Short mmCIF file of C-alpha atoms in Angstrom, two decimals:
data_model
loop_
_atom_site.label_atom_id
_atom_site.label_comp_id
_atom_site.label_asym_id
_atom_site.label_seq_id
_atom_site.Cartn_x
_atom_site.Cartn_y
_atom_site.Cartn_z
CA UNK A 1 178.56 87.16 91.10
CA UNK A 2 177.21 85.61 94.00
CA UNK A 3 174.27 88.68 95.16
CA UNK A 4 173.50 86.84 98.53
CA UNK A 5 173.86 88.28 101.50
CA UNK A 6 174.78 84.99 103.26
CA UNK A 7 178.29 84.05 104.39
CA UNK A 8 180.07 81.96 101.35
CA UNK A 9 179.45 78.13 103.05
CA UNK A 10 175.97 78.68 103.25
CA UNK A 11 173.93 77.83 99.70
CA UNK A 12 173.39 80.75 97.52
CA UNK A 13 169.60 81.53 98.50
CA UNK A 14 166.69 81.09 95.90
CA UNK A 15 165.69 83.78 93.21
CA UNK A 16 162.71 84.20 95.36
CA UNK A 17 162.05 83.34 99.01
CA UNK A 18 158.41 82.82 98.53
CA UNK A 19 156.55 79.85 98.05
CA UNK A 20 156.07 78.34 94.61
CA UNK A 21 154.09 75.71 92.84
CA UNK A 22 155.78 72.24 93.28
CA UNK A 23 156.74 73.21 96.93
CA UNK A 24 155.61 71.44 99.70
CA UNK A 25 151.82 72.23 100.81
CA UNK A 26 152.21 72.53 104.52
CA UNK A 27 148.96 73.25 106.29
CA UNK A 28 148.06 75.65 103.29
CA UNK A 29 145.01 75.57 101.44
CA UNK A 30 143.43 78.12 99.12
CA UNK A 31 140.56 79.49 97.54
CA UNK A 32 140.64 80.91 94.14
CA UNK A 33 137.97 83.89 93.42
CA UNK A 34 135.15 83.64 90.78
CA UNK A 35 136.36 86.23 88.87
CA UNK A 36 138.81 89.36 88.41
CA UNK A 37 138.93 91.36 91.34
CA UNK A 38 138.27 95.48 91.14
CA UNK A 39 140.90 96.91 92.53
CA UNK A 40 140.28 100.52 94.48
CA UNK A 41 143.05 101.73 91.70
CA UNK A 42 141.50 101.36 88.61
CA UNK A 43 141.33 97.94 86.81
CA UNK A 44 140.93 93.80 87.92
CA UNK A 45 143.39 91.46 89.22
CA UNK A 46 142.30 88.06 87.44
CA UNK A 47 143.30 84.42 88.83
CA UNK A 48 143.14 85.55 92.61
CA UNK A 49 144.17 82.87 94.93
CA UNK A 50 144.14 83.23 98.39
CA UNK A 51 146.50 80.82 100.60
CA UNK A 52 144.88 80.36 104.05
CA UNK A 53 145.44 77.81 107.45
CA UNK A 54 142.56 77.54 109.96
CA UNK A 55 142.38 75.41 113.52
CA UNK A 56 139.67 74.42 115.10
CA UNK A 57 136.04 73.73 113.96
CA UNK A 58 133.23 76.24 112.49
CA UNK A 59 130.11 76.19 114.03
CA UNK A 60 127.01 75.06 112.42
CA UNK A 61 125.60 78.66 112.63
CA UNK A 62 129.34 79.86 111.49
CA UNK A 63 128.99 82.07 114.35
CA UNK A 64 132.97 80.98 116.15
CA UNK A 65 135.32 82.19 113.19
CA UNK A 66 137.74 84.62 113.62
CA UNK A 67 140.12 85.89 111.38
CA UNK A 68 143.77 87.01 112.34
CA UNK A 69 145.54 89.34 109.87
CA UNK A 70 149.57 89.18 110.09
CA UNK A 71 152.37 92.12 109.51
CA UNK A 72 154.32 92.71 106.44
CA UNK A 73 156.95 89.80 106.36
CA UNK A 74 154.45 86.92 108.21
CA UNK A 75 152.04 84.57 106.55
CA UNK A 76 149.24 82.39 107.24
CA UNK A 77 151.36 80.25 109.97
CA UNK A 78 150.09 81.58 113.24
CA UNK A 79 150.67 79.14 114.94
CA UNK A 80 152.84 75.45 113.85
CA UNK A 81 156.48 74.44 113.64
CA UNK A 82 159.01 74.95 110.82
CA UNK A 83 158.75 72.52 108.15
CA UNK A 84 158.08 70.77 104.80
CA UNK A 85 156.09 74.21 103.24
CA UNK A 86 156.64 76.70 106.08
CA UNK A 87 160.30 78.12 106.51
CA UNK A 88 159.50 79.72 110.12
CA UNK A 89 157.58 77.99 112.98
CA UNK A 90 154.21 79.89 113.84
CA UNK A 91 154.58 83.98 114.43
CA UNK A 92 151.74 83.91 117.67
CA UNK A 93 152.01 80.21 118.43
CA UNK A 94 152.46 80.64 121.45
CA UNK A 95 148.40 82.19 121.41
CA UNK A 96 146.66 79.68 119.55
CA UNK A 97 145.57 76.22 120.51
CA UNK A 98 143.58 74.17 123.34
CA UNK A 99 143.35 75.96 126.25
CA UNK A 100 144.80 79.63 125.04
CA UNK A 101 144.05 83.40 124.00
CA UNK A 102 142.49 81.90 120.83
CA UNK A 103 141.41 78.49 121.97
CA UNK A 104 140.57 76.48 119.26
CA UNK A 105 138.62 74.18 120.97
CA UNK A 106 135.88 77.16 120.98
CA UNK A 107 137.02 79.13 118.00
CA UNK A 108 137.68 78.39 114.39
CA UNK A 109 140.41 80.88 113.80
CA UNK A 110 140.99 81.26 110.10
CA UNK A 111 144.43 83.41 108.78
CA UNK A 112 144.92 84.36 105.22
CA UNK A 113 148.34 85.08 103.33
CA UNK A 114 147.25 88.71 102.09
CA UNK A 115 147.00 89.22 98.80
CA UNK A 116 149.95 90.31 97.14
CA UNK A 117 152.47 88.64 99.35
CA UNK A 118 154.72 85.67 98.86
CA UNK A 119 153.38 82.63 100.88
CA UNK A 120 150.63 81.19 98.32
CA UNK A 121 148.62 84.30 98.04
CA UNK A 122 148.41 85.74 94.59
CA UNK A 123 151.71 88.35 94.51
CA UNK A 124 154.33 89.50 92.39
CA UNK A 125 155.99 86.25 92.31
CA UNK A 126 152.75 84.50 91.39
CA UNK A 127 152.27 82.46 87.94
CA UNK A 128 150.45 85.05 85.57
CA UNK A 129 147.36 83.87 83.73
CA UNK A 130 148.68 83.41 80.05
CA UNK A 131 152.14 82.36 81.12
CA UNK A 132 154.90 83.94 83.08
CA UNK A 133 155.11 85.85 86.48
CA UNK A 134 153.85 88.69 87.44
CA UNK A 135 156.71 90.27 88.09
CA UNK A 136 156.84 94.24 87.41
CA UNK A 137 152.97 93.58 85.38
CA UNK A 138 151.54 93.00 88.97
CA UNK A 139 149.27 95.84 90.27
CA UNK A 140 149.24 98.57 92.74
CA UNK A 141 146.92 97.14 95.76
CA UNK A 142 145.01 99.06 98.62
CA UNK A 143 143.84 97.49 101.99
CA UNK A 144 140.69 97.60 100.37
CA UNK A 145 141.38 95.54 97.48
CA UNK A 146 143.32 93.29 100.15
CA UNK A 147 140.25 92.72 102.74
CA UNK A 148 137.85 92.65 99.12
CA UNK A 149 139.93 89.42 98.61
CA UNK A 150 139.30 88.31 102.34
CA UNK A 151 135.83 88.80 102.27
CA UNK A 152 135.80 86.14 99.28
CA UNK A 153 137.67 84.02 101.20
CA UNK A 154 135.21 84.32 104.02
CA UNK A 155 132.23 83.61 101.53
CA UNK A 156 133.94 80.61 100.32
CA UNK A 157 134.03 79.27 103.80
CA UNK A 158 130.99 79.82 104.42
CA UNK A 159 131.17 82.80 107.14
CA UNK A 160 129.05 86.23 107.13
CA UNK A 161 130.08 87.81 110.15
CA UNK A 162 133.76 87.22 111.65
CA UNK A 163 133.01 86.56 115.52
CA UNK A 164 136.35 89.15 115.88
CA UNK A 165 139.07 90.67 113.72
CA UNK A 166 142.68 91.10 115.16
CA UNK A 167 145.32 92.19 113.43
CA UNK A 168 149.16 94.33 114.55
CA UNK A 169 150.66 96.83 112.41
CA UNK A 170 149.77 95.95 108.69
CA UNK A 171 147.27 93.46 109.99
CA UNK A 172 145.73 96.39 112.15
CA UNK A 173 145.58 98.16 108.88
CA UNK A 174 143.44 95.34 107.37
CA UNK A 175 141.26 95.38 110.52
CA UNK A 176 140.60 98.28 110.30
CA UNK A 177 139.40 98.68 106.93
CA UNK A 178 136.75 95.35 108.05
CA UNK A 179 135.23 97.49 110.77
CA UNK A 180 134.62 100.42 108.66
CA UNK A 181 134.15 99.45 105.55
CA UNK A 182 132.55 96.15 106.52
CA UNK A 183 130.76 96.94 109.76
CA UNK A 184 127.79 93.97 109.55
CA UNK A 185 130.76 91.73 109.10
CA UNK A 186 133.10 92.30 111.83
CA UNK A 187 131.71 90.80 115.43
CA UNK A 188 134.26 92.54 117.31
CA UNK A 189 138.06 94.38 116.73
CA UNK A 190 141.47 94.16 118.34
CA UNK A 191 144.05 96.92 116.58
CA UNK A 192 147.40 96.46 117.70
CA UNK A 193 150.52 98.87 116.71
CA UNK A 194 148.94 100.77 113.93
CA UNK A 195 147.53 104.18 113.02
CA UNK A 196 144.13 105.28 111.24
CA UNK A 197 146.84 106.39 108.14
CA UNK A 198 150.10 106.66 107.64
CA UNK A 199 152.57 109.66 108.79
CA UNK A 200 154.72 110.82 106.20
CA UNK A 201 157.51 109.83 108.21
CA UNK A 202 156.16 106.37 108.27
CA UNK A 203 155.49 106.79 104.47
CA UNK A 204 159.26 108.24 104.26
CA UNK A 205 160.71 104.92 106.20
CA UNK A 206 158.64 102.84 103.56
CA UNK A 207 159.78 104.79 100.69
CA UNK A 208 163.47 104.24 101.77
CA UNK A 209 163.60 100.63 102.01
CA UNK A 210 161.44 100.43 98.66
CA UNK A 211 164.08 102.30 97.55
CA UNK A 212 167.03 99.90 98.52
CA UNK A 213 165.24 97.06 96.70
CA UNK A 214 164.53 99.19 93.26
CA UNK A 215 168.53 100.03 93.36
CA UNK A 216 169.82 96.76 93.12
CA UNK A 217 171.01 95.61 89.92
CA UNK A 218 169.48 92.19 90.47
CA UNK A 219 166.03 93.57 90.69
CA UNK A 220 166.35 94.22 86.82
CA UNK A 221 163.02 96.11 86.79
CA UNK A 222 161.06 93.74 88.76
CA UNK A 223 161.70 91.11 85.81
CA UNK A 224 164.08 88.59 88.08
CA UNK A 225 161.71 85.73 88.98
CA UNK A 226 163.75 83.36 86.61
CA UNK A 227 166.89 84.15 87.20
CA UNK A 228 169.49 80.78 89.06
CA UNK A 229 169.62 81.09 92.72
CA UNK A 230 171.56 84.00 93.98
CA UNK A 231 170.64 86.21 91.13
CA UNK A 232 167.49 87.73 93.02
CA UNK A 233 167.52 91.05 94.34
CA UNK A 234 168.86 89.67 97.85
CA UNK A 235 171.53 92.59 98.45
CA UNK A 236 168.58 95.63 98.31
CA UNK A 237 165.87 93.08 100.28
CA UNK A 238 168.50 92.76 102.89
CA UNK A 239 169.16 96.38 103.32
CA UNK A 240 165.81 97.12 103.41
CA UNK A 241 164.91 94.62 106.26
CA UNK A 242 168.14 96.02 107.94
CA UNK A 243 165.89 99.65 107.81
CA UNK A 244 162.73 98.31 108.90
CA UNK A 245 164.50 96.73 111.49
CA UNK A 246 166.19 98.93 113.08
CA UNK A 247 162.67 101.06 113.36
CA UNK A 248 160.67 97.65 114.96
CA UNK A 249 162.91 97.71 117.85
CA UNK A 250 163.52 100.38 120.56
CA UNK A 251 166.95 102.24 121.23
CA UNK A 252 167.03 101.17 124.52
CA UNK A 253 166.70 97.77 123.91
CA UNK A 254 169.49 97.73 121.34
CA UNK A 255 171.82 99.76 123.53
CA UNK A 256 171.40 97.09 126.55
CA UNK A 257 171.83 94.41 123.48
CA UNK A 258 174.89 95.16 122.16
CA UNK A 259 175.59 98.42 123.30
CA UNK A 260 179.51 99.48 120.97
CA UNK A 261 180.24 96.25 121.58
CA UNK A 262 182.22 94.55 118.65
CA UNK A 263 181.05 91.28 116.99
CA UNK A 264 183.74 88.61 118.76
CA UNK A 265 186.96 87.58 116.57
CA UNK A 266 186.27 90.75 114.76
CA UNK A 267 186.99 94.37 115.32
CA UNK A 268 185.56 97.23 113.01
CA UNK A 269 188.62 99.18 113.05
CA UNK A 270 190.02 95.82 111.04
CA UNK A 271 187.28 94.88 109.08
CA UNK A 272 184.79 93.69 111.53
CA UNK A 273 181.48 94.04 112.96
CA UNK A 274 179.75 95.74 115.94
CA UNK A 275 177.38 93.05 117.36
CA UNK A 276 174.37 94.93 116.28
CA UNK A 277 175.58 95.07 112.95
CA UNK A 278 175.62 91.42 112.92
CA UNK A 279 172.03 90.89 114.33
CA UNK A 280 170.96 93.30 111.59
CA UNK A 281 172.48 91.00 108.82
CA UNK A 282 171.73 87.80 110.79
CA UNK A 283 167.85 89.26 110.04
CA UNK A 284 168.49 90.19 106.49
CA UNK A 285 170.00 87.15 105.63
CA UNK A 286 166.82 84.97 106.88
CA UNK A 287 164.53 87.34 105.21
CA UNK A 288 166.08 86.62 102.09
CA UNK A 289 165.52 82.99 102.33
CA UNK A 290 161.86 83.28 102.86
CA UNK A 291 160.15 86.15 101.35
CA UNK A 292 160.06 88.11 97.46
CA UNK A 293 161.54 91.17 96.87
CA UNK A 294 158.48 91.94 94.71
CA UNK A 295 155.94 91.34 97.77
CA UNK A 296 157.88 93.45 99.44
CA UNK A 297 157.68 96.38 97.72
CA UNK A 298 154.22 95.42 96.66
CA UNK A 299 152.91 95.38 100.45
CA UNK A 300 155.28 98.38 101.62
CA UNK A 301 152.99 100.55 98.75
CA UNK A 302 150.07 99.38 99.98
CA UNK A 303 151.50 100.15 103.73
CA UNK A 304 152.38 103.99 102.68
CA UNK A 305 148.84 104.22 100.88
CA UNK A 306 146.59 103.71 104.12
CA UNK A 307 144.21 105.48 105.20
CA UNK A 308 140.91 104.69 106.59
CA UNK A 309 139.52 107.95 105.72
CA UNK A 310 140.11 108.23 102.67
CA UNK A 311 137.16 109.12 100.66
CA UNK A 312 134.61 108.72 103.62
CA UNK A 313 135.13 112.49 105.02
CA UNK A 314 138.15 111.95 107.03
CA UNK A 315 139.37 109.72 109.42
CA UNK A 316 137.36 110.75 112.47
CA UNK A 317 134.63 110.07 109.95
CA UNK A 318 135.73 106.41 108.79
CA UNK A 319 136.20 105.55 112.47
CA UNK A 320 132.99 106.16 114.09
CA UNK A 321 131.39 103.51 111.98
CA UNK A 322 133.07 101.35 114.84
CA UNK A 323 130.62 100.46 116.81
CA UNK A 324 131.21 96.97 117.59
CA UNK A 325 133.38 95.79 120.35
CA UNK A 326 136.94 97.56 120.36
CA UNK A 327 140.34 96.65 121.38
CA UNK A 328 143.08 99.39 120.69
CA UNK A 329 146.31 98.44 122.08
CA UNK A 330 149.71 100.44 121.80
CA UNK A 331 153.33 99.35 122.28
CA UNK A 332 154.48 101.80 124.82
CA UNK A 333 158.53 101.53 122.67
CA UNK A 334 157.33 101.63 119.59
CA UNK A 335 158.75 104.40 117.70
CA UNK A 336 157.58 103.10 114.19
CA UNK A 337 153.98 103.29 115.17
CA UNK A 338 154.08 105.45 118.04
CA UNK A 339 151.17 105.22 121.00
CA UNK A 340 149.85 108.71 120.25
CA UNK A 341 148.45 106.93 116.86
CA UNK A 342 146.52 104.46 118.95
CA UNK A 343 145.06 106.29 121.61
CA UNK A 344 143.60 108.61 118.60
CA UNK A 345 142.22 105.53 116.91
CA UNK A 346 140.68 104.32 120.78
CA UNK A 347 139.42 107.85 121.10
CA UNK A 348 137.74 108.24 117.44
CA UNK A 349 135.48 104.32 117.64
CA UNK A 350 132.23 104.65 119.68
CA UNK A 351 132.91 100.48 120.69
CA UNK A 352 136.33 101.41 121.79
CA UNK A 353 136.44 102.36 125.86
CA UNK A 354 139.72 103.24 126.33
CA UNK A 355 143.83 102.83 125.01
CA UNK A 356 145.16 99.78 126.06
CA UNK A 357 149.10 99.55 126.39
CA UNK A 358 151.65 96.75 126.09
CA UNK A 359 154.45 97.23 128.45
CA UNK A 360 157.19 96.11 126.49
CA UNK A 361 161.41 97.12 126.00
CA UNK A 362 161.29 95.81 122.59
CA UNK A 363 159.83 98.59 120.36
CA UNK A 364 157.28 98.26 117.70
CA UNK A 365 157.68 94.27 117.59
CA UNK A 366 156.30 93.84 121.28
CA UNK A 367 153.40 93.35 119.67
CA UNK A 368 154.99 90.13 118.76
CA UNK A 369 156.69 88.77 121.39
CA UNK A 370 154.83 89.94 124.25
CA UNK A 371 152.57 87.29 124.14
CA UNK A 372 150.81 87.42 127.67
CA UNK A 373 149.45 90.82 127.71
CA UNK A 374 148.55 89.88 123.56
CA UNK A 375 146.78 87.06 125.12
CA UNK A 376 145.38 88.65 127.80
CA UNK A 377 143.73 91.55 125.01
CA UNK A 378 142.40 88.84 122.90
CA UNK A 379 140.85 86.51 125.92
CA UNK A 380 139.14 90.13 126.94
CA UNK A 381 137.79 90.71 123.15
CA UNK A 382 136.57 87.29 122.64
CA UNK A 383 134.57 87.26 126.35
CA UNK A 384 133.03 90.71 125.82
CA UNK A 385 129.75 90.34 125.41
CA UNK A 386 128.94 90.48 121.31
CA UNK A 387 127.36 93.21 119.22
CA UNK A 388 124.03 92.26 118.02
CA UNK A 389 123.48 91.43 114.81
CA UNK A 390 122.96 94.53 112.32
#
């Protein structure tokens, strides 16, 4: 039975969208850790590789890196076209390079895959040491155990203190957890689109689209990463990017989009589409072609677990560690992540002066696509003057 959600003349899509040994390299290149890592959880993840691009050149003194954390479904490729080893051009390309928000003729900008996705990173997908995949066998993960992973990175390339930390949405989550839980290691902060810990209702949107995954037949317990191309669990990953989806954009957007409008050559009321039922499936049906149901899940848990407070007294608590230079930046459509998160995280960091706001129709993913006032954040971060050295 062909699982994909792609129209019939299209190839049936991989088991797994992520990248896999034997597949072209790209711009990739990894570090693999010493040893097991602790995870927050209880236990060690052994054979961690981390995937990672940089641009640019590090400093002698290593004092020019900064690190750039992406959202759940992006990936090391900031910034780069499509190609040989990277199925979608860069996700903030438009920011980095000569001359830009993160000019790389100054700064040696460094972005990880995050541990546990799909794009070269050790994740569900991954080869298991001893044979196999990981499959269902792979770990619960916590921010924490993803920045741990990080900071090894950032040892292995030589780097004590990041010159600045950005990161949007699970990114921000990431950045966060460097400027409290590694203060002496994070120069400066720009938080985009995400919230000191997650709302139940964020936690319930999470826990649905988790769900969708789980209930396909094709996910077969987590225990699909050999199954022939079309047998992955491509019917629940599409239905839960079709969720998320619908929560990264705003209403009004959507309703000046497509509005009832019906999908051309096809009417619902004889089988067809409304046109933003076909944008939702033209999105599901990419996702499937580049990313692992496993990660998925995998990094949606670790979305629904954060919370920077947890275990050092609270929130409020974890946040005034941040003393360093802060950026806090809110969509002003975003309904996944809504402002009133942000201005409590600009409100809670003694470096933080005051909310910043994108002005943006397109919901949560402005963060994304509204690229001038990104750039204009970051060129602000990275010419405030920088915190002295603890």
């Amino acid at each position: 039975m062909n699982t994909s959600t792609e129209p019939a003349t299209l190839p049936l899509p991989p088991v797994t969208g992520g990248w896999r040994e034997g597949d072209p390299v790209g711009r990739r290149s990894w570090v693999t850790l010493d040893g097991p890592l602790p995870l927050e959880a209880g236990g060690a993840l052994p054979g961690v590789r981390i995937a990672y691009e940089t641009w640019g050149r590090l400093a002698p003194d290593g004092s020019n890196a900064v690190l750039v954390l992406h959202a759940l479904t992006g990936d090391s490729h900031v910034a780069g076209p499509a190609g040989p080893g990277h199925p979608t051009g860069g996700w903030w390309d438009a920011l980095l390079g000569p001359g830009r928000a993160l000019d790389t003729t100054r700064w040696f900008v460094v972005a990880p895959n995050v541990l546990g996705g799909c794009q070269g990173s050790t994740g569900p997908s991954s080869a298991r040491p001893g044979g196999g995949r990981w499959g269902p066998a792979f770990p619960y993960l916590t921010q924490r155990d993803q920045v741990a992973a990080e900071a090894a990175l950032a040892d292995a390339l030589g780097i004590a203190r990041w010159a600045a930390v950005i990161g949007g949405s699970m990114g921000g989550m990431r950045a966060l957890e460097w400027a409290v839980g590694r203060p002496e290691r994070t120069g400066s902060l720009l938080v985009l689109a995400c919230p000191a810990a997650s709302s139940a209702e964020q936690i319930a949107w999470g826990a649905v689209q988790i769900a969708a995954i789980r209930s396909d037949p094709a996910w077969q317990g987590g225990r699909y990463h050999d199954a022939p191309a079309g047998g992955g669990p491509h019917r629940g990953l599409g239905i839960a990017r079709r969720i998320a989806h619908v929560t990264y954009r705003s209403e009004p957007e959507l309703g000046a989009r497509f509005g009832r409008e019906p999908q051309p050559g096809g009417h619902p009321w004889q089988g067809g589409r409304y046109q933003v039922e076909s944008y939702l499936d033209h999105h599901a049906e990419k996702l499937v072609r580049r990313f692992d149901a496993g990660s998925y899940v995998t990094l949606t848990e670790a979305m629904n677990g954060h919370d920077v407070g947890r275990g050092r007294g609270g929130a409020a608590a974890a946040l005034g560690r941040v003393r360093m230079p802060a950026l806090v930046a809110a969509v002003d459509s975003d309904r996944l992540y809504p402002p009133a998160q942000q201005a409590e995280l600009a409100a809670a960091m003694p470096g933080a002066d005051r909310l910043r706001t994108i002005e943006s129709p397109y919901g949560h993913d402005g963060f994304l696509i509204e690229t001038a006032q990104v750039g204009g954040l970051i060129e602000e971060l990275l010419t405030a003057p920088a915190a002295p050295r603890p």
